mmCIF file of C-alpha atoms and ligand atoms in Angstrom:
data_model
loop_
_atom_site.group_PDB
_atom_site.id
_atom_site.type_symbol
_atom_site.label_atom_id
_atom_site.label_comp_id
_atom_site.label_asym_id
_atom_site.label_seq_id
_atom_site.Cartn_x
_atom_site.Cartn_y
_atom_site.Cartn_z
ATOM 1 C CA MET A 711 -14.847 5.943 -18.953
ATOM 2 C CA PRO A 712 -18.494 6.269 -20.091
ATOM 3 C CA SER A 713 -21.112 5.840 -17.345
ATOM 4 C CA ASP A 714 -22.776 2.948 -19.211
ATOM 5 C CA HIS A 715 -19.544 1.003 -19.150
ATOM 6 C CA PRO A 716 -20.362 -2.684 -18.440
ATOM 7 C CA ARG A 717 -19.652 -3.493 -14.818
ATOM 8 C CA TRP A 718 -18.518 -7.047 -15.512
ATOM 9 C CA THR A 719 -16.215 -8.547 -18.124
ATOM 10 C CA GLU A 720 -14.884 -11.971 -19.017
ATOM 11 C CA THR A 721 -11.102 -12.281 -18.443
ATOM 12 C CA GLU A 722 -8.608 -15.150 -18.370
ATOM 13 C CA ASN A 723 -9.196 -15.086 -14.597
ATOM 14 C CA GLY A 724 -12.937 -15.541 -15.013
ATOM 15 C CA LYS A 725 -15.687 -12.949 -14.813
ATOM 16 C CA GLN A 726 -14.442 -9.698 -13.265
ATOM 17 C CA GLU A 727 -15.981 -6.425 -12.276
ATOM 18 C CA VAL A 728 -14.403 -3.581 -14.222
ATOM 19 C CA LEU A 729 -13.275 -0.375 -12.563
ATOM 20 C CA ASN A 730 -15.888 2.311 -13.018
ATOM 21 C CA LEU A 731 -14.736 5.889 -12.627
ATOM 22 C CA ASP A 732 -18.270 7.230 -12.114
ATOM 23 C CA LEU A 733 -18.857 4.796 -9.226
ATOM 24 C CA ILE A 734 -15.521 5.643 -7.651
ATOM 25 C CA LYS A 735 -16.100 9.375 -7.990
ATOM 26 C CA SER A 736 -19.581 9.223 -6.518
ATOM 27 C CA GLY A 737 -18.254 7.237 -3.550
ATOM 28 C CA LEU A 738 -15.650 9.936 -3.024
ATOM 29 C CA SER A 739 -17.847 12.961 -3.779
ATOM 30 C CA SER A 740 -16.916 14.830 -0.601
ATOM 31 C CA SER A 741 -13.308 13.617 -0.512
ATOM 32 C CA LEU A 742 -10.007 15.221 -1.475
ATOM 33 C CA PHE A 743 -9.279 12.005 -3.375
ATOM 34 C CA GLY A 744 -12.396 12.275 -5.529
ATOM 35 C CA VAL A 745 -11.403 15.531 -7.175
ATOM 36 C CA ASN A 746 -8.672 14.495 -9.632
ATOM 37 C CA ILE A 747 -8.782 10.779 -10.469
ATOM 38 C CA VAL A 748 -6.740 9.753 -13.483
ATOM 39 C CA TYR A 749 -7.899 6.434 -14.912
ATOM 40 C CA HIS A 750 -6.250 4.401 -17.686
ATOM 41 C CA THR A 751 -7.219 0.928 -18.812
ATOM 42 C CA ALA A 752 -3.517 0.105 -18.973
ATOM 43 C CA LEU A 753 -0.335 1.989 -18.319
ATOM 44 C CA GLY A 754 3.339 1.411 -17.350
ATOM 45 C CA SER A 755 3.173 2.137 -13.646
ATOM 46 C CA THR A 756 0.688 4.214 -11.647
ATOM 47 C CA ASN A 757 3.596 5.450 -9.501
ATOM 48 C CA ASP A 758 5.505 6.629 -12.591
ATOM 49 C CA LEU A 759 2.496 8.452 -13.968
ATOM 50 C CA ALA A 760 1.737 10.051 -10.581
ATOM 51 C CA LYS A 761 5.368 11.216 -10.344
ATOM 52 C CA ASP A 762 5.129 12.712 -13.852
ATOM 53 C CA LEU A 763 1.951 14.484 -12.881
ATOM 54 C CA ALA A 764 3.605 15.751 -9.695
ATOM 55 C CA LEU A 765 6.392 17.275 -11.745
ATOM 56 C CA ARG A 766 3.810 18.907 -13.990
ATOM 57 C CA GLY A 767 2.056 20.531 -11.013
ATOM 58 C CA ALA A 768 -0.829 18.126 -10.347
ATOM 59 C CA PRO A 769 -2.634 18.901 -7.086
ATOM 60 C CA GLU A 770 -2.445 17.160 -3.752
ATOM 61 C CA GLY A 771 -4.945 14.301 -3.681
ATOM 62 C CA THR A 772 -4.527 13.229 -7.322
ATOM 63 C CA VAL A 773 -5.167 9.498 -7.666
ATOM 64 C CA VAL A 774 -3.926 7.356 -10.571
ATOM 65 C CA VAL A 775 -5.648 4.050 -11.036
ATOM 66 C CA THR A 776 -5.485 1.366 -13.660
ATOM 67 C CA GLU A 777 -6.661 -2.143 -14.586
ATOM 68 C CA GLU A 778 -3.219 -3.232 -15.726
ATOM 69 C CA GLN A 779 0.414 -2.170 -15.437
ATOM 70 C CA THR A 780 3.018 -3.107 -18.042
ATOM 71 C CA ALA A 781 5.954 -1.954 -15.856
ATOM 72 C CA GLY A 782 4.598 -2.226 -12.315
ATOM 73 C CA LYS A 783 7.299 -1.581 -9.697
ATOM 74 C CA GLY A 784 7.902 -3.057 -6.249
ATOM 75 C CA ARG A 785 10.463 -1.990 -3.679
ATOM 76 C CA ARG A 786 14.210 -2.418 -4.116
ATOM 77 C CA GLY A 787 14.054 -2.559 -7.911
ATOM 78 C CA ARG A 788 11.657 -5.509 -8.052
ATOM 79 C CA SER A 789 8.767 -5.611 -10.483
ATOM 80 C CA TRP A 790 5.119 -5.889 -9.444
ATOM 81 C CA LEU A 791 3.065 -8.190 -11.598
ATOM 82 C CA ALA A 792 -0.703 -8.441 -11.520
ATOM 83 C CA PRO A 793 -3.130 -9.842 -14.084
ATOM 84 C CA SER A 794 -5.495 -7.369 -15.705
ATOM 85 C CA LYS A 795 -8.796 -6.445 -13.997
ATOM 86 C CA THR A 796 -8.332 -8.515 -10.902
ATOM 87 C CA ASN A 797 -6.406 -6.549 -8.309
ATOM 88 C CA LEU A 798 -6.198 -2.947 -7.141
ATOM 89 C CA LEU A 799 -3.350 -0.920 -8.553
ATOM 90 C CA PHE A 800 -3.287 2.750 -7.702
ATOM 91 C CA SER A 801 -1.138 5.664 -6.547
ATOM 92 C CA ILE A 802 -1.872 8.768 -4.492
ATOM 93 C CA LEU A 803 -0.057 12.048 -4.902
ATOM 94 C CA LEU A 804 0.435 14.172 -1.778
ATOM 95 C CA ARG A 805 2.239 17.454 -1.181
ATOM 96 C CA PRO A 806 2.656 17.362 2.575
ATOM 97 C CA ALA A 807 4.470 20.023 4.634
ATOM 98 C CA LEU A 808 6.678 17.414 6.178
ATOM 99 C CA SER A 809 10.345 16.808 6.924
ATOM 100 C CA PRO A 810 11.688 13.836 4.946
ATOM 101 C CA ASN A 811 12.170 11.668 8.042
ATOM 102 C CA ARG A 812 8.407 11.666 8.589
ATOM 103 C CA VAL A 813 7.380 10.502 5.114
ATOM 104 C CA PHE A 814 6.985 6.888 6.114
ATOM 105 C CA SER A 815 4.271 7.761 8.602
ATOM 106 C CA LEU A 816 2.155 8.206 5.445
ATOM 107 C CA THR A 817 3.054 4.668 4.294
ATOM 108 C CA MET A 818 1.940 3.340 7.691
ATOM 109 C CA ALA A 819 -1.266 5.391 7.508
ATOM 110 C CA LEU A 820 -2.065 3.931 4.068
ATOM 111 C CA ALA A 821 -1.263 0.382 5.235
ATOM 112 C CA LEU A 822 -3.598 0.890 8.157
ATOM 113 C CA ALA A 823 -6.348 2.338 5.959
ATOM 114 C CA ALA A 824 -6.095 -0.644 3.597
ATOM 115 C CA LEU A 825 -6.126 -3.133 6.465
ATOM 116 C CA GLU A 826 -9.219 -1.530 7.998
ATOM 117 C CA ALA A 827 -11.013 -1.310 4.659
ATOM 118 C CA ILE A 828 -10.280 -4.951 3.894
ATOM 119 C CA GLU A 829 -11.524 -6.038 7.313
ATOM 120 C CA GLY A 830 -14.625 -3.823 7.022
ATOM 121 C CA GLU A 831 -15.533 -4.973 3.510
ATOM 122 C CA THR A 832 -14.631 -8.646 3.702
ATOM 123 C CA GLY A 833 -14.159 -9.597 7.359
ATOM 124 C CA LEU A 834 -10.623 -10.744 6.537
ATOM 125 C CA SER A 835 -7.972 -9.858 9.133
ATOM 126 C CA CYS A 836 -4.506 -8.968 7.937
ATOM 127 C CA MET A 837 -1.342 -7.549 9.461
ATOM 128 C CA ILE A 838 1.235 -4.945 8.497
ATOM 129 C CA LYS A 839 4.687 -6.327 7.905
ATOM 130 C CA TRP A 840 6.946 -3.344 8.284
ATOM 131 C CA PRO A 841 7.948 -1.494 6.201
ATOM 132 C CA ASN A 842 5.335 -1.772 3.508
ATOM 133 C CA ASP A 843 3.514 -5.117 3.224
ATOM 134 C CA LEU A 844 0.110 -6.453 4.124
ATOM 135 C CA TYR A 845 0.112 -10.114 5.138
ATOM 136 C CA VAL A 846 -2.435 -12.775 5.926
ATOM 137 C CA GLY A 847 -0.610 -15.415 7.955
ATOM 138 C CA ARG A 848 2.552 -16.194 5.978
ATOM 139 C CA ARG A 849 1.292 -14.843 2.669
ATOM 140 C CA LYS A 850 1.586 -11.425 1.123
ATOM 141 C CA LEU A 851 -1.692 -9.752 0.254
ATOM 142 C CA GLY A 852 -0.379 -6.385 -0.876
ATOM 143 C CA GLY A 853 2.473 -3.932 -0.869
ATOM 144 C CA ILE A 854 3.094 -0.168 -0.874
ATOM 145 C CA LEU A 855 5.779 1.639 -2.827
ATOM 146 C CA THR A 856 6.552 5.103 -1.445
ATOM 147 C CA GLU A 857 8.527 7.538 -3.567
ATOM 148 C CA PHE A 858 9.177 11.179 -2.809
ATOM 149 C CA SER A 859 11.127 14.276 -3.719
ATOM 150 C CA ILE A 860 12.765 16.825 -1.457
ATOM 151 C CA LYS A 861 13.103 20.593 -2.064
ATOM 152 C CA ASP A 862 14.816 22.925 0.405
ATOM 153 C CA GLU A 863 15.079 20.120 2.956
ATOM 154 C CA GLN A 864 11.294 19.663 2.969
ATOM 155 C CA VAL A 865 9.171 17.115 1.135
ATOM 156 C CA ASP A 866 8.015 18.479 -2.206
ATOM 157 C CA TRP A 867 5.731 15.590 -3.178
ATOM 158 C CA VAL A 868 5.071 12.011 -2.116
ATOM 159 C CA VAL A 869 3.636 9.189 -4.258
ATOM 160 C CA LEU A 870 2.170 6.232 -2.391
ATOM 161 C CA GLY A 871 1.418 3.279 -4.671
ATOM 162 C CA LEU A 872 -0.637 0.324 -3.439
ATOM 163 C CA GLY A 873 -0.917 -3.044 -5.101
ATOM 164 C CA LEU A 874 -3.608 -5.190 -3.421
ATOM 165 C CA ASN A 875 -4.513 -8.717 -4.507
ATOM 166 C CA VAL A 876 -8.293 -8.766 -4.585
ATOM 167 C CA ASN A 877 -10.034 -11.142 -7.029
ATOM 168 C CA TRP A 878 -6.992 -13.034 -8.153
ATOM 169 C CA CYS A 879 -6.213 -16.734 -7.848
ATOM 170 C CA PRO A 880 -2.564 -16.958 -6.799
ATOM 171 C CA GLU A 881 -2.424 -20.661 -7.802
ATOM 172 C CA GLN A 882 -3.093 -19.708 -11.397
ATOM 173 C CA GLU A 883 -0.151 -17.411 -11.759
ATOM 174 C CA LYS A 884 3.577 -17.964 -11.565
ATOM 175 C CA GLY A 885 6.172 -15.273 -10.995
ATOM 176 C CA VAL A 886 3.906 -12.777 -9.269
ATOM 177 C CA SER A 887 5.757 -10.402 -6.939
ATOM 178 C CA GLY A 888 5.924 -11.165 -3.283
ATOM 179 C CA PHE A 889 5.445 -14.919 -3.684
ATOM 180 C CA PRO A 890 4.180 -16.690 -1.594
ATOM 181 C CA ALA A 891 1.237 -14.469 -2.253
ATOM 182 C CA THR A 892 -2.414 -14.577 -1.459
ATOM 183 C CA SER A 893 -5.520 -12.590 -2.352
ATOM 184 C CA ILE A 894 -8.825 -11.673 -0.770
ATOM 185 C CA LEU A 895 -10.458 -14.227 -3.111
ATOM 186 C CA ALA A 896 -8.010 -16.961 -2.067
ATOM 187 C CA GLU A 897 -8.634 -16.270 1.637
ATOM 188 C CA THR A 898 -12.399 -15.807 1.606
ATOM 189 C CA ARG A 899 -13.458 -17.768 -1.531
ATOM 190 C CA GLN A 900 -15.471 -14.670 -2.472
ATOM 191 C CA ARG A 901 -15.068 -11.945 -5.057
ATOM 192 C CA PHE A 902 -15.325 -8.347 -3.851
ATOM 193 C CA SER A 903 -15.908 -5.056 -5.621
ATOM 194 C CA ARG A 904 -12.614 -3.321 -6.369
ATOM 195 C CA ASN A 905 -14.550 -0.078 -6.929
ATOM 196 C CA GLU A 906 -15.957 -0.216 -3.384
ATOM 197 C CA MET A 907 -12.627 -1.359 -1.902
ATOM 198 C CA LEU A 908 -10.809 1.559 -3.524
ATOM 199 C CA VAL A 909 -13.389 4.041 -2.216
ATOM 200 C CA GLN A 910 -13.175 2.607 1.327
ATOM 201 C CA ILE A 911 -9.354 2.632 1.377
ATOM 202 C CA LEU A 912 -9.209 6.250 0.151
ATOM 203 C CA LYS A 913 -11.875 7.429 2.620
ATOM 204 C CA ARG A 914 -10.057 5.852 5.536
ATOM 205 C CA PHE A 915 -6.713 7.111 4.318
ATOM 206 C CA GLU A 916 -8.110 10.652 4.086
ATOM 207 C CA SER A 917 -9.230 10.531 7.691
ATOM 208 C CA HIS A 918 -5.852 9.123 8.845
ATOM 209 C CA HIS A 919 -3.994 11.684 6.764
ATOM 210 C CA GLU A 920 -6.000 14.515 8.391
ATOM 211 C CA ARG A 921 -5.226 13.136 11.833
ATOM 212 C CA LEU A 922 -1.542 12.930 11.122
ATOM 213 C CA PHE A 923 -1.487 16.644 10.367
ATOM 214 C CA SER A 924 -3.783 17.798 13.125
ATOM 215 C CA GLY A 925 -1.970 16.347 16.092
ATOM 216 C CA GLY A 926 -4.168 13.246 16.314
ATOM 217 C CA GLY A 927 -1.495 10.855 15.081
ATOM 218 C CA GLY A 928 -1.108 9.148 18.484
ATOM 219 C CA ASP A 929 -4.072 6.907 17.900
ATOM 220 C CA LEU A 930 -2.763 5.887 14.457
ATOM 221 C CA TYR A 931 0.672 5.195 15.890
ATOM 222 C CA ARG A 932 -0.922 2.908 18.514
ATOM 223 C CA LYS A 933 -2.920 1.094 15.815
ATOM 224 C CA TRP A 934 -0.063 0.483 13.380
ATOM 225 C CA ASN A 935 1.854 -1.030 16.276
ATOM 226 C CA GLU A 936 -1.154 -3.147 17.265
ATOM 227 C CA TYR A 937 -1.422 -4.565 13.750
ATOM 228 C CA SER A 938 2.281 -5.018 13.231
ATOM 229 C CA LEU A 939 3.429 -8.512 12.405
ATOM 230 C CA VAL A 940 7.039 -8.018 13.505
ATOM 231 C CA LEU A 941 6.858 -6.609 17.009
ATOM 232 C CA GLY A 942 8.501 -8.670 19.686
ATOM 233 C CA LYS A 943 10.058 -10.909 17.041
ATOM 234 C CA GLU A 944 13.651 -11.454 16.041
ATOM 235 C CA VAL A 945 14.252 -9.844 12.677
ATOM 236 C CA VAL A 946 17.087 -9.441 10.213
ATOM 237 C CA ILE A 947 17.480 -6.053 8.534
ATOM 238 C CA GLU A 948 19.477 -5.834 5.358
ATOM 239 C CA ALA A 949 20.512 -2.404 4.116
ATOM 240 C CA GLU A 950 23.073 -2.261 1.316
ATOM 241 C CA ASP A 951 26.131 -4.006 2.789
ATOM 242 C CA LYS A 952 24.944 -3.950 6.410
ATOM 243 C CA ARG A 953 23.017 -6.661 8.245
ATOM 244 C CA THR A 954 21.485 -6.061 11.706
ATOM 245 C CA THR A 955 19.787 -8.726 13.755
ATOM 246 C CA GLY A 956 17.647 -7.909 16.770
ATOM 247 C CA LYS A 957 14.266 -7.700 18.340
ATOM 248 C CA ALA A 958 11.654 -5.415 16.784
ATOM 249 C CA VAL A 959 10.483 -3.227 19.635
ATOM 250 C CA ARG A 960 8.045 -0.796 17.989
ATOM 251 C CA ILE A 961 7.360 1.366 14.977
ATOM 252 C CA ASP A 962 7.792 4.992 15.913
ATOM 253 C CA GLU A 963 5.650 8.019 15.051
ATOM 254 C CA ASN A 964 7.694 8.576 11.864
ATOM 255 C CA GLY A 965 7.207 5.043 10.589
ATOM 256 C CA ALA A 966 10.751 3.935 11.534
ATOM 257 C CA LEU A 967 11.394 0.520 13.129
ATOM 258 C CA ILE A 968 13.032 0.534 16.564
ATOM 259 C CA LEU A 969 15.243 -2.500 16.888
ATOM 260 C CA GLU A 970 17.234 -3.731 19.877
ATOM 261 C CA ASP A 971 20.227 -5.862 19.062
ATOM 262 C CA GLY A 972 21.805 -8.631 21.191
ATOM 263 C CA SER A 973 23.969 -6.174 23.105
ATOM 264 C CA GLY A 974 21.027 -3.974 24.002
ATOM 265 C CA ARG A 975 21.884 -1.272 21.477
ATOM 266 C CA VAL A 976 18.859 0.478 20.013
ATOM 267 C CA HIS A 977 18.734 1.112 16.254
ATOM 268 C CA VAL A 978 16.275 3.389 14.466
ATOM 269 C CA ILE A 979 15.780 1.827 11.041
ATOM 270 C CA THR A 980 14.261 4.051 8.407
ATOM 271 C CA HIS A 981 12.018 2.523 5.947
ATOM 272 C CA GLY A 982 13.579 3.451 2.657
ATOM 273 C CA GLU A 983 16.736 1.499 2.351
ATOM 274 C CA VAL A 984 15.970 -1.811 4.020
ATOM 275 C CA SER A 985 14.614 -5.284 3.593
ATOM 276 C CA LEU A 986 13.325 -7.134 6.644
ATOM 277 C CA ARG A 987 13.193 -10.858 7.262
ATOM 278 C CA LEU A 988 11.648 -12.551 10.251
ATOM 279 C CA SER A 989 14.216 -14.962 11.670
ATOM 280 C CA SER A 990 11.312 -17.361 12.077
ATOM 281 C CA PRO A 991 8.365 -17.231 9.637
ATOM 282 C CA PRO A 992 5.117 -15.580 10.784
ATOM 283 C CA SER A 993 2.694 -18.062 12.306
HETATM 284 C C1 BTN B 1459 6.294 -3.963 -2.807
HETATM 285 O O1 BTN B 1459 5.693 -4.790 -2.115
HETATM 286 O O2 BTN B 1459 7.479 -4.113 -3.141
HETATM 287 C C2 BTN B 1459 5.541 -2.713 -3.234
HETATM 288 C C3 BTN B 1459 4.607 -3.019 -4.357
HETATM 289 C C4 BTN B 1459 3.859 -1.781 -4.827
HETATM 290 C C5 BTN B 1459 3.056 -2.095 -6.084
HETATM 291 C C6 BTN B 1459 2.161 -0.913 -6.435
HETATM 292 S S1 BTN B 1459 0.994 -1.352 -7.700
HETATM 293 C C7 BTN B 1459 0.557 0.325 -7.855
HETATM 294 C C8 BTN B 1459 1.815 1.136 -7.754
HETATM 295 N N1 BTN B 1459 2.456 1.257 -9.046
HETATM 296 C C9 BTN B 1459 3.624 0.618 -9.100
HETATM 297 O O3 BTN B 1459 4.348 0.545 -10.088
HETATM 298 N N2 BTN B 1459 3.884 0.072 -7.932
HETATM 299 C C10 BTN B 1459 2.844 0.338 -6.946
#
């Protein structure tokens, strides 16, 4: 993207700030995530491109970002729809030395980084709805899709894809994933810079990521429990043909949900295969 690229453009969702690679790179000049940023005006899915790049040897810290996805993906085979130039759509490639059961601690670390960046930039408070959603009250503000590959029983690469509704008017759009949905604009009545938001999320994620691998994960673990929407609530977990109902007790260090059923049995629910419903909606 040339450096004189206009910072604002007219879209069907009104005037929007365009993503500017130079701005993003300068905000991340001393960061792992500023080294290899792949930007496309439009592409199928940032997760798919990041996975392709992983297979072709792209380095840890590669970030793929776009204004528009034509085949955006959500969890459990759902699609992720977002109008062009309004929301954040990006994926991060990592190559962590991690056993597969710990991968979802990275999802939690990204959710926490996004939540803190949103609060810091906009003053808006949101919560993490395990396993991968950001919520404001009853409405979904964003979601994370985590995909990974295993080699010799260790993680080979992980792609974390975040879709965050920023300057989008949910009332204008039908059929957007995660409905009922909300956005930062809908909650605050203000537009915010997606360039700055992306920089802030990646900076915070870098610091959380470092902590996870240097024995400082305890603080993160405490925070993702503190911001969790589901703890202490009755939840229903659906995984393939199995349904478990119980009380959400905590999210463990690996990002798994600890659930206690009616007979006092404790279940460790890993992130990948499940869908969670609150038996009563969040207040
Ligand atoms: C979910 O809530 O089901 C997860 C949604 C994840 C959407 C993001 S948008 C950027 C990245 N690329 C994709 O195709 N999906 C993720």
